Short mmCIF file of C-alpha atoms (C1' of nucleotides) in Angstrom, two decimals:
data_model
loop_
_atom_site.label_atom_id
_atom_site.label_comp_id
_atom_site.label_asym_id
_atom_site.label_seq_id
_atom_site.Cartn_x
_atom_site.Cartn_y
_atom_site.Cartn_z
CA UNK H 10 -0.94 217.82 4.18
CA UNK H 11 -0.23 216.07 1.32
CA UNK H 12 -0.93 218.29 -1.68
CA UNK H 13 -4.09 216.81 -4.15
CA UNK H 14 -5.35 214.04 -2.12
CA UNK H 15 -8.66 215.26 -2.17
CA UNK H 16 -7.94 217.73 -4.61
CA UNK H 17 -11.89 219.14 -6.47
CA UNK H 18 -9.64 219.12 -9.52
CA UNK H 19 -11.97 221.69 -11.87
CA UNK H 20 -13.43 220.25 -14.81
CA UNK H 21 -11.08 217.60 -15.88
CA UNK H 22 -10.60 217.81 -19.60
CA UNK H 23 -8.94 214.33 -19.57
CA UNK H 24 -9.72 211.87 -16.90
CA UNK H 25 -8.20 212.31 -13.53
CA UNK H 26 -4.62 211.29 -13.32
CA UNK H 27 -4.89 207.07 -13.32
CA UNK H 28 -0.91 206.19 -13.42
CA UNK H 29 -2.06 203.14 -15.55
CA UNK H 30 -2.97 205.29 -18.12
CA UNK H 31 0.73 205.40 -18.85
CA UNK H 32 1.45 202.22 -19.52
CA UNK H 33 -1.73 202.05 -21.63
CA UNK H 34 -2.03 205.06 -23.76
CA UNK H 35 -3.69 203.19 -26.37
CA UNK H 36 -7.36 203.22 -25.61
CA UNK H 37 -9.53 201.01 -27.38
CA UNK H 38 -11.67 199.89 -24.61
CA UNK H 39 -12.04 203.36 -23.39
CA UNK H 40 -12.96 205.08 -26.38
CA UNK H 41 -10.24 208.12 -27.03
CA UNK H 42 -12.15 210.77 -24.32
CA UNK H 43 -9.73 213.26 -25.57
CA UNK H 44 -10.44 215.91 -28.13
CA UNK H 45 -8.18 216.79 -30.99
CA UNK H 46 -6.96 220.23 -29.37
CA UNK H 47 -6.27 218.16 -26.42
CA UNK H 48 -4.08 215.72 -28.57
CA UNK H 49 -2.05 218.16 -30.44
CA UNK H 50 -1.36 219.81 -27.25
CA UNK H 51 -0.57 216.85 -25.09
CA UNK H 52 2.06 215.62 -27.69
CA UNK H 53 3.20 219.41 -27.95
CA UNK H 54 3.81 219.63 -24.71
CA UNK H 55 5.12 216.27 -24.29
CA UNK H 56 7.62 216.89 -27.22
CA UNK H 57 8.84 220.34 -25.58
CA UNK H 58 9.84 218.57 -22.20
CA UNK H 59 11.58 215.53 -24.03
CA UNK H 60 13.71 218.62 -25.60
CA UNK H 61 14.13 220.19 -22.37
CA UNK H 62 15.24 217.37 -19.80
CA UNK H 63 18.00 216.57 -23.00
CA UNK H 64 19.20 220.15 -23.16
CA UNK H 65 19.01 220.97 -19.42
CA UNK H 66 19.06 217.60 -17.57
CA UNK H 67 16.23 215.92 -15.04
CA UNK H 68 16.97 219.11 -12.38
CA UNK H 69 16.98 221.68 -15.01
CA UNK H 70 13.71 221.16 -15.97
CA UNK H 71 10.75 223.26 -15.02
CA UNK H 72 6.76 224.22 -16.32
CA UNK H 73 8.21 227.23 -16.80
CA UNK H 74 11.26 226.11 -19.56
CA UNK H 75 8.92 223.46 -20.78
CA UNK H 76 6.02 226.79 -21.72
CA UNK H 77 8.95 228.63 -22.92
CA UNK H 78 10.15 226.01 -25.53
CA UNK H 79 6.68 224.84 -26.95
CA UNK H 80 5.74 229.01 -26.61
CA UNK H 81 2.91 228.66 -24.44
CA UNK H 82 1.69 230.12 -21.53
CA UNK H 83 2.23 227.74 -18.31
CA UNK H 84 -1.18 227.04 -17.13
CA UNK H 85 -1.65 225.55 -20.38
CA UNK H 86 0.44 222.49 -19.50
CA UNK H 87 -1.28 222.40 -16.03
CA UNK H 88 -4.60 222.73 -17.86
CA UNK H 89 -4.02 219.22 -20.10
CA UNK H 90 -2.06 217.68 -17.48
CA UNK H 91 -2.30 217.06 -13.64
CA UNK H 92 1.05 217.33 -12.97
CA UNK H 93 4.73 217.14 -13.88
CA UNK H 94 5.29 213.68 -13.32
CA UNK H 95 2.08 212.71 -15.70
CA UNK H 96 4.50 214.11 -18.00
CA UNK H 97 7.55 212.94 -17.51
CA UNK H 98 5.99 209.16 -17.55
CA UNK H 99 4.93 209.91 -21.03
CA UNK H 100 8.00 210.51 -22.20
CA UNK H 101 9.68 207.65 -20.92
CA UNK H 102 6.85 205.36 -21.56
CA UNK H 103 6.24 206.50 -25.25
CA UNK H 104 9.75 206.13 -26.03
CA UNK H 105 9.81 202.43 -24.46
CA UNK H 106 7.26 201.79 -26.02
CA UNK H 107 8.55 202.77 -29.59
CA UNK H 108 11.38 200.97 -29.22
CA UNK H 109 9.85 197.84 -28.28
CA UNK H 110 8.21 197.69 -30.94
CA UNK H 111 11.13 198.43 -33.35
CA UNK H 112 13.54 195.65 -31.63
CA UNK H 113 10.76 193.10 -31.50
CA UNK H 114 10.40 193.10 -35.32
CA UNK H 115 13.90 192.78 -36.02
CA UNK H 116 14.55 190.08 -33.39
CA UNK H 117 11.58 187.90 -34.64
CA UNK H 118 13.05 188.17 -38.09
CA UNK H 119 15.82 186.18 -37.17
CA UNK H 120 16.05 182.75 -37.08
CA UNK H 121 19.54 181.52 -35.44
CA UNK H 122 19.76 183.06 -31.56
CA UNK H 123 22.85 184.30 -32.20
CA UNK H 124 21.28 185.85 -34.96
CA UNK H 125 18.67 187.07 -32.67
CA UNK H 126 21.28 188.79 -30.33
CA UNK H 127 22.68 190.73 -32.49
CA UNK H 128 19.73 191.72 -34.11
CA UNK H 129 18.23 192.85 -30.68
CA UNK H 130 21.44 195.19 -29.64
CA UNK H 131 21.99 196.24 -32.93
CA UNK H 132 18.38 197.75 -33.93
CA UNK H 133 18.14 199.04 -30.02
CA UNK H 134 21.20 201.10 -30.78
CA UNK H 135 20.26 201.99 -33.92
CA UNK H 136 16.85 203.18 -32.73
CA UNK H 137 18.27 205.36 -30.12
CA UNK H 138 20.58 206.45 -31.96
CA UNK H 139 18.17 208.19 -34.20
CA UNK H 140 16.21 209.87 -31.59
CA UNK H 141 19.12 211.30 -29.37
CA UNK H 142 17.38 213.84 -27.34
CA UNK H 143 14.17 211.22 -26.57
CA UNK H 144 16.61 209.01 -25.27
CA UNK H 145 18.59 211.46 -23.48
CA UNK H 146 15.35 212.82 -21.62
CA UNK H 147 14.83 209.07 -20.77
CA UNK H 148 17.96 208.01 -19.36
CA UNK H 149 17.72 211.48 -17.55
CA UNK H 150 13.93 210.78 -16.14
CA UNK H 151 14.64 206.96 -15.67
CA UNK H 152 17.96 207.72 -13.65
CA UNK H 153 16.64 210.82 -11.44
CA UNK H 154 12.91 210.63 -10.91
CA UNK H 155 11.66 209.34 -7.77
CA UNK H 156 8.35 208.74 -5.89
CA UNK H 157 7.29 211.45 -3.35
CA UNK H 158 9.05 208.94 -0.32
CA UNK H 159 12.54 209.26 -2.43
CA UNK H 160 12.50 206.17 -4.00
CA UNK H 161 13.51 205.74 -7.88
CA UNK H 162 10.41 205.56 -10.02
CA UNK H 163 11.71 203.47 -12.45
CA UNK H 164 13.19 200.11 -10.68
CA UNK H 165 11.91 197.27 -12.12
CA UNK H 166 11.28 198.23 -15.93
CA UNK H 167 14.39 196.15 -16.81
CA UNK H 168 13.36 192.55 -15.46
CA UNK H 169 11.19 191.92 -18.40
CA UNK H 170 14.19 193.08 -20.55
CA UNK H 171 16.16 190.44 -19.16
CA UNK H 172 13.92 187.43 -18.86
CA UNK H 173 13.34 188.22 -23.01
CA UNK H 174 17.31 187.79 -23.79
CA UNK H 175 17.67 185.20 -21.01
CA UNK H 176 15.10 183.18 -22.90
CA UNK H 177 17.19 183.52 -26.32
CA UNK H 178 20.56 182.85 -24.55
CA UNK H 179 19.29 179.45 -23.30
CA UNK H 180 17.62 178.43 -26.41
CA UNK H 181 21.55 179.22 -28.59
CA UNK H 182 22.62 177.10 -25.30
CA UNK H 183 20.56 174.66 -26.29
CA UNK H 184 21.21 174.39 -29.92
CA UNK H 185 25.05 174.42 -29.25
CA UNK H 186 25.62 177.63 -30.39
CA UNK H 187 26.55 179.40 -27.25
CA UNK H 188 29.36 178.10 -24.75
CA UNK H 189 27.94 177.55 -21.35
CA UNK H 190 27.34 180.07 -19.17
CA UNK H 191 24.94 181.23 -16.99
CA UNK H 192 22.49 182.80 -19.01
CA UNK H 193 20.45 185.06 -16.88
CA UNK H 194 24.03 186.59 -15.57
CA UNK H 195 24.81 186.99 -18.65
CA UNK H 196 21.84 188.74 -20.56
CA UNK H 197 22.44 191.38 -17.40
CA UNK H 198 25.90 191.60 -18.61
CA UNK H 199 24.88 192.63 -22.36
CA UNK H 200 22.32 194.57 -22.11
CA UNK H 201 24.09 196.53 -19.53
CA UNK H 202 26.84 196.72 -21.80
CA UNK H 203 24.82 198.09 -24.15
CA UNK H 204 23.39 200.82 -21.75
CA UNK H 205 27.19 202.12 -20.66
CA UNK H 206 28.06 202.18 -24.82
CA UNK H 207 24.71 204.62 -24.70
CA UNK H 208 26.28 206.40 -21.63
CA UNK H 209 29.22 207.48 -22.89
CA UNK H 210 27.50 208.46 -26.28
CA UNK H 211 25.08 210.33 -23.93
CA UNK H 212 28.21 212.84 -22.28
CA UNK H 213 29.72 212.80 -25.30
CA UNK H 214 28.14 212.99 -29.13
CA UNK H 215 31.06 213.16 -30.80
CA UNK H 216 31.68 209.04 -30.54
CA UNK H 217 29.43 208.26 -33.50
CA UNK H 218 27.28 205.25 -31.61
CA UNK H 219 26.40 203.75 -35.09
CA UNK H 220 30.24 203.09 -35.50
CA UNK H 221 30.73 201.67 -32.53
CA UNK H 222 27.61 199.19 -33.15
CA UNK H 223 29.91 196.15 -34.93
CA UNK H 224 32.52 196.38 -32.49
CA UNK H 225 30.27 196.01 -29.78
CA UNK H 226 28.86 193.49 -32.07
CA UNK H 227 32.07 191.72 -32.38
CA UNK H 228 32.41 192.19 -29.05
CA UNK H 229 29.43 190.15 -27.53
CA UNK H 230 29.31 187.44 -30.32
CA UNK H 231 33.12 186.42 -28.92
CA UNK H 232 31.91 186.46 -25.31
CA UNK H 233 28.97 184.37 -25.60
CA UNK H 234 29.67 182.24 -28.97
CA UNK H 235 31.40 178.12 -28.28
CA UNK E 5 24.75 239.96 -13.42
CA UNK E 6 26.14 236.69 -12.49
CA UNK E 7 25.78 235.98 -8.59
CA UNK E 8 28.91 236.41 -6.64
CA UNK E 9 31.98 237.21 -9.41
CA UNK E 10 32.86 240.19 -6.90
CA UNK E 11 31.89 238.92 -3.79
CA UNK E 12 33.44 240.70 -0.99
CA UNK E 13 33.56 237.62 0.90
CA UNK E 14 33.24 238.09 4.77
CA UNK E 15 36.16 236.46 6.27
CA UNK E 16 36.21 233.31 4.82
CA UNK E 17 37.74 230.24 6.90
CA UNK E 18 39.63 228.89 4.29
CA UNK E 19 41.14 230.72 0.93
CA UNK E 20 38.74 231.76 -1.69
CA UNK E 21 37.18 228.52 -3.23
CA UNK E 22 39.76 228.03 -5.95
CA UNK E 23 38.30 224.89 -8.19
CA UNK E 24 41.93 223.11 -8.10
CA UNK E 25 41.65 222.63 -4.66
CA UNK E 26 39.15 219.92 -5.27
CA UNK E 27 41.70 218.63 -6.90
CA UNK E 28 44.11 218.49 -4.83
CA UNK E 29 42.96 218.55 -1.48
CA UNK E 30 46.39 217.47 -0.11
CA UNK E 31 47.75 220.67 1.03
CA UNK E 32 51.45 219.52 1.31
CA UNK E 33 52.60 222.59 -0.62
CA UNK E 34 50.55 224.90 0.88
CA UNK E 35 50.23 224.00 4.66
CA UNK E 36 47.33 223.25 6.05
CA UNK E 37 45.43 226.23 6.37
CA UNK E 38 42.42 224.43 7.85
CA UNK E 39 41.73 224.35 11.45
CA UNK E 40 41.76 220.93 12.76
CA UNK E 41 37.56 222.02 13.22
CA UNK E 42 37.21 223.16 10.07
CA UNK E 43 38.81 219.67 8.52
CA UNK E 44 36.47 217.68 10.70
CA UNK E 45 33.90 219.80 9.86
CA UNK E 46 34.25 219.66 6.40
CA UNK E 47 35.04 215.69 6.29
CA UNK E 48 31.46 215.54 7.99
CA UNK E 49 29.67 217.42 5.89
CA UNK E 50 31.15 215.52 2.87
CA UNK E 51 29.64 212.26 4.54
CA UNK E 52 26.06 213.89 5.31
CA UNK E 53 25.80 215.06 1.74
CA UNK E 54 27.23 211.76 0.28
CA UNK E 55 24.72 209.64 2.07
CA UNK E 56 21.96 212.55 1.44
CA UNK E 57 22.38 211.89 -2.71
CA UNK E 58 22.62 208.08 -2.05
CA UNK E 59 19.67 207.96 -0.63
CA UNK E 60 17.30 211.17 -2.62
CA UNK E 61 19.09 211.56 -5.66
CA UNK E 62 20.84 214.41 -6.94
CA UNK E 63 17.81 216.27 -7.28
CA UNK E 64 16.63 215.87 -3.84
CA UNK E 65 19.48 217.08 -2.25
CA UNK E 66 19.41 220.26 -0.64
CA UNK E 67 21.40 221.90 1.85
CA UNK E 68 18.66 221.52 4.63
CA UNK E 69 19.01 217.83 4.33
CA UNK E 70 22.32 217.03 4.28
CA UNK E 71 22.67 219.98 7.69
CA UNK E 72 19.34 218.07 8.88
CA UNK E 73 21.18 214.73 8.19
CA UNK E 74 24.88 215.84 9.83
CA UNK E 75 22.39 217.25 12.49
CA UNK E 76 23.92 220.82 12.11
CA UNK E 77 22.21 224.43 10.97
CA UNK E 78 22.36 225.04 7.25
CA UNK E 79 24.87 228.01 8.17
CA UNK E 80 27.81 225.91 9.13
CA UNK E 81 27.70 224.31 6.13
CA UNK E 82 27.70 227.73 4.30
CA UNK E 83 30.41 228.73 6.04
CA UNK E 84 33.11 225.62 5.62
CA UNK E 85 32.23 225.83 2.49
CA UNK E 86 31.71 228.67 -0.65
CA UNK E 87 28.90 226.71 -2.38
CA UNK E 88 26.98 223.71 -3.06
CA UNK E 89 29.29 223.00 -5.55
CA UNK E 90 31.95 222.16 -4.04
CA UNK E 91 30.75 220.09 -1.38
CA UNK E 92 29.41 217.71 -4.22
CA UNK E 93 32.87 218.08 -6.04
CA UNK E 94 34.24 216.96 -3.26
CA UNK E 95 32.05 214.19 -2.97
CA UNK E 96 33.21 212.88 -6.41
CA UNK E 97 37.17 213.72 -6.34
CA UNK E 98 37.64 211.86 -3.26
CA UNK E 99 35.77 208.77 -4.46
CA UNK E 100 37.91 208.44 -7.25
CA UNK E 101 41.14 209.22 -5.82
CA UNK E 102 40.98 206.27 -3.40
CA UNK E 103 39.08 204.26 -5.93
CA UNK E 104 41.57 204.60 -8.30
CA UNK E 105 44.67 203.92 -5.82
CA UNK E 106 42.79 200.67 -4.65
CA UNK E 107 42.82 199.80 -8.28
CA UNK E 108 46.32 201.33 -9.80
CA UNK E 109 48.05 198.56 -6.67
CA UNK E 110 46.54 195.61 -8.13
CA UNK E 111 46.87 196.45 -11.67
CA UNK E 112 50.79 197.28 -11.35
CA UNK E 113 50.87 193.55 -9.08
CA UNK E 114 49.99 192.20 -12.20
CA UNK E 115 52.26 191.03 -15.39
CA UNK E 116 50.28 190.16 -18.10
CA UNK E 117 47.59 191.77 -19.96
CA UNK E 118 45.03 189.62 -19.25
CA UNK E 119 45.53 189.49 -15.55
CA UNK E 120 45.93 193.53 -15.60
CA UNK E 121 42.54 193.58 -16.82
CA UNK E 122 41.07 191.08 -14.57
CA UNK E 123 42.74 192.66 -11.75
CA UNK E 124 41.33 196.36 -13.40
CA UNK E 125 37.33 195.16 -13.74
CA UNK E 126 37.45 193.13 -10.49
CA UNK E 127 39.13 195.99 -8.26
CA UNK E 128 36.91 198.41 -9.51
CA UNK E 129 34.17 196.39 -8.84
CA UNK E 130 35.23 195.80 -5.10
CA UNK E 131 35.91 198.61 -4.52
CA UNK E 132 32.59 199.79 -5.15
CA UNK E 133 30.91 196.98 -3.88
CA UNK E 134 31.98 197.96 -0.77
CA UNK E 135 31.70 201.64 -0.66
CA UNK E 136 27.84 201.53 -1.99
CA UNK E 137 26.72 204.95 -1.14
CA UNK E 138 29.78 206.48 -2.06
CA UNK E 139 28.98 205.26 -5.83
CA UNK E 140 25.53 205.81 -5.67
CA UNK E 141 26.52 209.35 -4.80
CA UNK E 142 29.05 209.81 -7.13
CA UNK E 143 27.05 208.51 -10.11
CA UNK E 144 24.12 210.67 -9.14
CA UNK E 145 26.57 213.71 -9.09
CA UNK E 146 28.37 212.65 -12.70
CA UNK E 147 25.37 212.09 -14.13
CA UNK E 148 23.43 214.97 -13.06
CA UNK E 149 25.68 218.24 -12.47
CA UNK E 150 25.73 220.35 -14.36
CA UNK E 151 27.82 224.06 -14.99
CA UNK E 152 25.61 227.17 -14.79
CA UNK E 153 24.98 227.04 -18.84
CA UNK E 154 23.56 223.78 -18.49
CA UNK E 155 26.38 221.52 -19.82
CA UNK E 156 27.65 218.36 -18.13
CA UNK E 157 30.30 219.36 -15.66
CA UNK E 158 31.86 215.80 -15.69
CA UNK E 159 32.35 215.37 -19.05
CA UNK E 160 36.03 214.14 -19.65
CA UNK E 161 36.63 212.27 -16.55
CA UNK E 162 36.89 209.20 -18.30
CA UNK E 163 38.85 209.64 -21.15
CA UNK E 164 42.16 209.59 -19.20
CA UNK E 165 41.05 205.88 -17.80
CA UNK E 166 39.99 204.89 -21.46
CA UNK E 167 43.59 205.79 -22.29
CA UNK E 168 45.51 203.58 -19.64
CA UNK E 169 43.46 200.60 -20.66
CA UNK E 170 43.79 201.41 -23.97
CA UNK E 171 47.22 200.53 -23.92
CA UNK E 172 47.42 197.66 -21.51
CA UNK E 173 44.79 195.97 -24.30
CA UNK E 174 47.55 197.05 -26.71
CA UNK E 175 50.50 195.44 -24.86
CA UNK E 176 48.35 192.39 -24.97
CA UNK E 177 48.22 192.41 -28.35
CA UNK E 178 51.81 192.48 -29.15
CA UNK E 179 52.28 190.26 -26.72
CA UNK E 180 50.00 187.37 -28.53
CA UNK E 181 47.44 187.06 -25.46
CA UNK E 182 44.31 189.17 -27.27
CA UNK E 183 42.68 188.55 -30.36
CA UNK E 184 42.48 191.42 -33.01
CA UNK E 185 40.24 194.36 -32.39
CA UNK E 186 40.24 198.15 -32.11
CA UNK E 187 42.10 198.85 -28.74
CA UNK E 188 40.79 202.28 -27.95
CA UNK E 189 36.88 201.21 -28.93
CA UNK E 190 37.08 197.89 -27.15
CA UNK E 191 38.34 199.72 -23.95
CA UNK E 192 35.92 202.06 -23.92
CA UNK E 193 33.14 199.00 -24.34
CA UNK E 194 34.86 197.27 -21.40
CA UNK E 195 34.66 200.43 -19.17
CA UNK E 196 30.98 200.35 -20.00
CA UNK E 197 30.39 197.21 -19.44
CA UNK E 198 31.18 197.26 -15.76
CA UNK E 199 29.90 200.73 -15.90
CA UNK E 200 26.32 199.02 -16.95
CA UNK E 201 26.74 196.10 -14.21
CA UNK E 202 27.47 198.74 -11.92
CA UNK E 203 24.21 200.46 -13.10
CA UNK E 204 21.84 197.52 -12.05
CA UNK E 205 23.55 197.11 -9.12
CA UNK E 206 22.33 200.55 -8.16
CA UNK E 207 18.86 200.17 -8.81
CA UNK E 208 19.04 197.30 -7.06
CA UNK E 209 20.90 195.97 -4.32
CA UNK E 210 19.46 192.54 -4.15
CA UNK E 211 21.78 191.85 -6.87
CA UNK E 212 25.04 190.93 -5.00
CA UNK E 213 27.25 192.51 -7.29
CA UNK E 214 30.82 190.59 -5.85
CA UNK E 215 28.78 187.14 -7.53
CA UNK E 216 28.37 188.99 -10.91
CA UNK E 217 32.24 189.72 -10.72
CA UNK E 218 33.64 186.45 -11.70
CA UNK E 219 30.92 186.44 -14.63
CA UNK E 220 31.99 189.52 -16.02
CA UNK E 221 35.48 188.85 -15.86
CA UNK E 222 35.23 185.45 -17.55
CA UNK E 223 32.64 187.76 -20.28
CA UNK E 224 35.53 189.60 -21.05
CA UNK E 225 38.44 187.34 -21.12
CA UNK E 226 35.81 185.35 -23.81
CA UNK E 227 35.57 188.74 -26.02
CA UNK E 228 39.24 189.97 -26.11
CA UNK E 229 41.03 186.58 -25.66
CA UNK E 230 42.94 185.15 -29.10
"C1'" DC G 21 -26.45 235.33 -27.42
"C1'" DT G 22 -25.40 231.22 -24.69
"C1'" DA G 23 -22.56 227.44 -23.34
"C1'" DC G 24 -18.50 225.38 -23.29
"C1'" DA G 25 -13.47 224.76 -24.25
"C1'" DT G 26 -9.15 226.78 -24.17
"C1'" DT G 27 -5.62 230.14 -22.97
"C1'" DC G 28 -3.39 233.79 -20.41
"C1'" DG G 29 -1.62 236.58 -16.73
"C1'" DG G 30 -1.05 236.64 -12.17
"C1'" DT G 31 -1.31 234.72 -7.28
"C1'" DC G 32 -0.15 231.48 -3.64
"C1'" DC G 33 2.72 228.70 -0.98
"C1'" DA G 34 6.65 225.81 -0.40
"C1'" DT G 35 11.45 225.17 -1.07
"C1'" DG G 36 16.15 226.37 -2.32
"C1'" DC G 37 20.63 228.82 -1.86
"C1'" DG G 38 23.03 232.14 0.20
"C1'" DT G 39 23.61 236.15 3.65
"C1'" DA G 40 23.36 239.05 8.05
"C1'" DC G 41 23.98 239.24 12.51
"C1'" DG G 42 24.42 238.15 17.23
"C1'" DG G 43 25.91 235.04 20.67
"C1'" DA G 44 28.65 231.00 22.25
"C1'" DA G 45 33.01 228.77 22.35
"C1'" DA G 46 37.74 228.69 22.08
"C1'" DA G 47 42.16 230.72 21.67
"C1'" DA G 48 45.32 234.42 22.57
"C1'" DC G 49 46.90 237.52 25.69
"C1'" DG G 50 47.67 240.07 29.99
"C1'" DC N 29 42.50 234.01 36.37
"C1'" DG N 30 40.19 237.62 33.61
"C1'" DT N 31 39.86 239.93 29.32
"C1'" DT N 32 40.08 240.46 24.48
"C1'" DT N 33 40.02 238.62 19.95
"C1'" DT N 34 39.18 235.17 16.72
"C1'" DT N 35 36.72 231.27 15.31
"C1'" DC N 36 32.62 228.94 15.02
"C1'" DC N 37 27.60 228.21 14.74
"C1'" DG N 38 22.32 229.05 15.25
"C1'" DT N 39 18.23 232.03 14.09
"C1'" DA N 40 16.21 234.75 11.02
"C1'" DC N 41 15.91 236.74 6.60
"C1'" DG N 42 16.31 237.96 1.35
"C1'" DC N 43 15.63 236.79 -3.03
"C1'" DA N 44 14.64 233.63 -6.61
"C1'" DT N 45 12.36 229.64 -8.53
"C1'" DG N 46 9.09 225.93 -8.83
"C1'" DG N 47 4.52 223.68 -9.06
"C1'" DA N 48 -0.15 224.33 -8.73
"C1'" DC N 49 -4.10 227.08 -9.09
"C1'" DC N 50 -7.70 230.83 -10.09
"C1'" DG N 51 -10.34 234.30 -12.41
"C1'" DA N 52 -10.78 236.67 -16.37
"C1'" DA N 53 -10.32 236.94 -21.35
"C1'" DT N 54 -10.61 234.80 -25.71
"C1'" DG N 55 -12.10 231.52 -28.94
"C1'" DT N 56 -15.73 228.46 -30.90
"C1'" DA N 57 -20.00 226.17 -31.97
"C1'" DG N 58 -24.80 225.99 -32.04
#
DNA sequence: CTACATTCGGTCCATGCGTACGGAAAAACG
DNA sequence: CGTTTTTCCGTACGCATGGACCGAATGTAG
């Protein structure tokens, strides 16, 4: 019934599909099984469908517009990966993952908490705002894909998110900096703040985001700040 | 080469699909040239597709499921209606015209700035609180439709509402109540902001979004407040 | 040449949107 | 009330696309 459950998947040239293998793509405990051909192509192909879902949306995108912007045949997507979702993870995982490690540096180079706010919305902005389409293709991916029973794929990638700035809030609550408030409510608020000033940079590129960046700056600091 | 631009159209039910007509769907000029049938007919099928992209995503909805969900055959839909298209149109225009009436009441009950806004953000947010599907659908379709070329076909919805708070934040600050700031960049942040609140209330509902109301509200009042 | 990795074209099956057509239901008419 | 005409709706189909897959062809290394 339900397609590749007991699938005698060929000859494998990367592992079968193990969905942790998206959230750790680094492998140092499992020694990197994949060959250089397979790496070139794998980022290739994962590349080609970032451009894709950003140019045609989550529901525009195909194997077949995916072969046709990297120029390849199909089958060779199907051939390095087991299926379309494999590939859409990557892209939203890889570009997480990125950023992450962008933001953290900048936050953990500030000392005040207010300080650390800003640093954290203002290098998460600045991040995606150098690499339009790969966050385009994740917004798209994050917002539409679902599990086989219809339920979004994506749900709880944001709770760490928020315990992270809740943590900061409390600490500038702490130190007198902030006003009192309640802080978990709040880092919801501001990072979803953030998101909709990405949303409406998403539908329309014209609004340069990184101009927009102090005001939203300005903006936050006067909500939170005694 | 482009499917149906000469259609000879059987005998269609209602006029040609002509795109204002999603627009206005209150025929007062022209009468009513629906059947009393066809209007509950199409009112239904609204609803079946409106709860179909709640629940699968824009992307999952076809029109088997939302016939298999009004419990009709796929053909009566294709007859009360010219397309896909406008059934999800539909979906979208009618949301925000009673959304927006809600919300233009309690603004205009207001006199000062402040309280315009409050009344604005907390409206809106009611208003969707309590008509959950009908956002989920409608930010499914905003976010993911898209014309035949590929491009967003929701694109400048929002500029007109970015406009009318634009100069209610204006008023304010002639009027003394609002600190300094760009009016037209600070609305569009405070759009976003419930926008983004709105956002993780849709991925998930355990967050009761009438509690985060009051928070955002007194968020705002902080940011813009003199 | 052999063995294996990689790529291509083409096939298969499911799904999607829209249409054709015939019959039921209702309305109009006698 | 019966008949005709219009409106409405279900079954079946056409055509296109999508994802997955296979066998054959090509490349590559020993």
């Amino acid at each position: 019934m339900s397609a590749g459950d007991a699938r005698s998947r060929k000859r494998a040239p990367g592992a079968a599909y193990d969905p942790r293998m998206a959230e750790r793509p680094d492998p140092n405990d499992h020694p990197p099984r994949r060959s250089f051909i397979e790496r070139a192509r794998r980022a290739q192909i994962v590349e080609a469908a970032t451009q894709v879902v950003a140019e045609l949306g989550y529901a525009g995108t195909s194997l077949a517009r995916i072969a046709e912007k990297a120029e390849i045949s199909k089958s060779v997507i199907t051939y390095h990966f087991e299926n379309k979702d494999e590939i859409l993870r990557l892209v939203v995982s890889q570009f997480f993952e990125r950023g992450w490690e962008r933001m953290s540096g900048h936050v953990e180079a500030e000392s005040t908490a207010s300080g650390q706010v800003r640093a954290w919305i203002g290098s998460q902005l600045e991040f995606y705002a150098e690499h339009r389409a790969e966050f385009l293709a994740m917004s798209q991916i994050m917002a539409n894909h679902r599990t086989p029973e219809g339920s979004p794929a994506f749900a709880g990638e944001l709770t760490e998110e928020v315990d992270a700035l809740t943590e900061i809030l409390q600490r500038g609550q702490r130190d007198g900096e902030f006003r009192d408030f309640d802080a978990r409510g709040v880092a919801t608020i501001i990072l979803r703040c953030a998101d909709g000033v990405l949303g409406s940079w998403a539908v329309d590129d014209s609004t340069r985001l990184v101009d927009q960046i102090p005001a939203l700056l300005d903006f936050v600091d006067h909500a939170i700040r005694r």
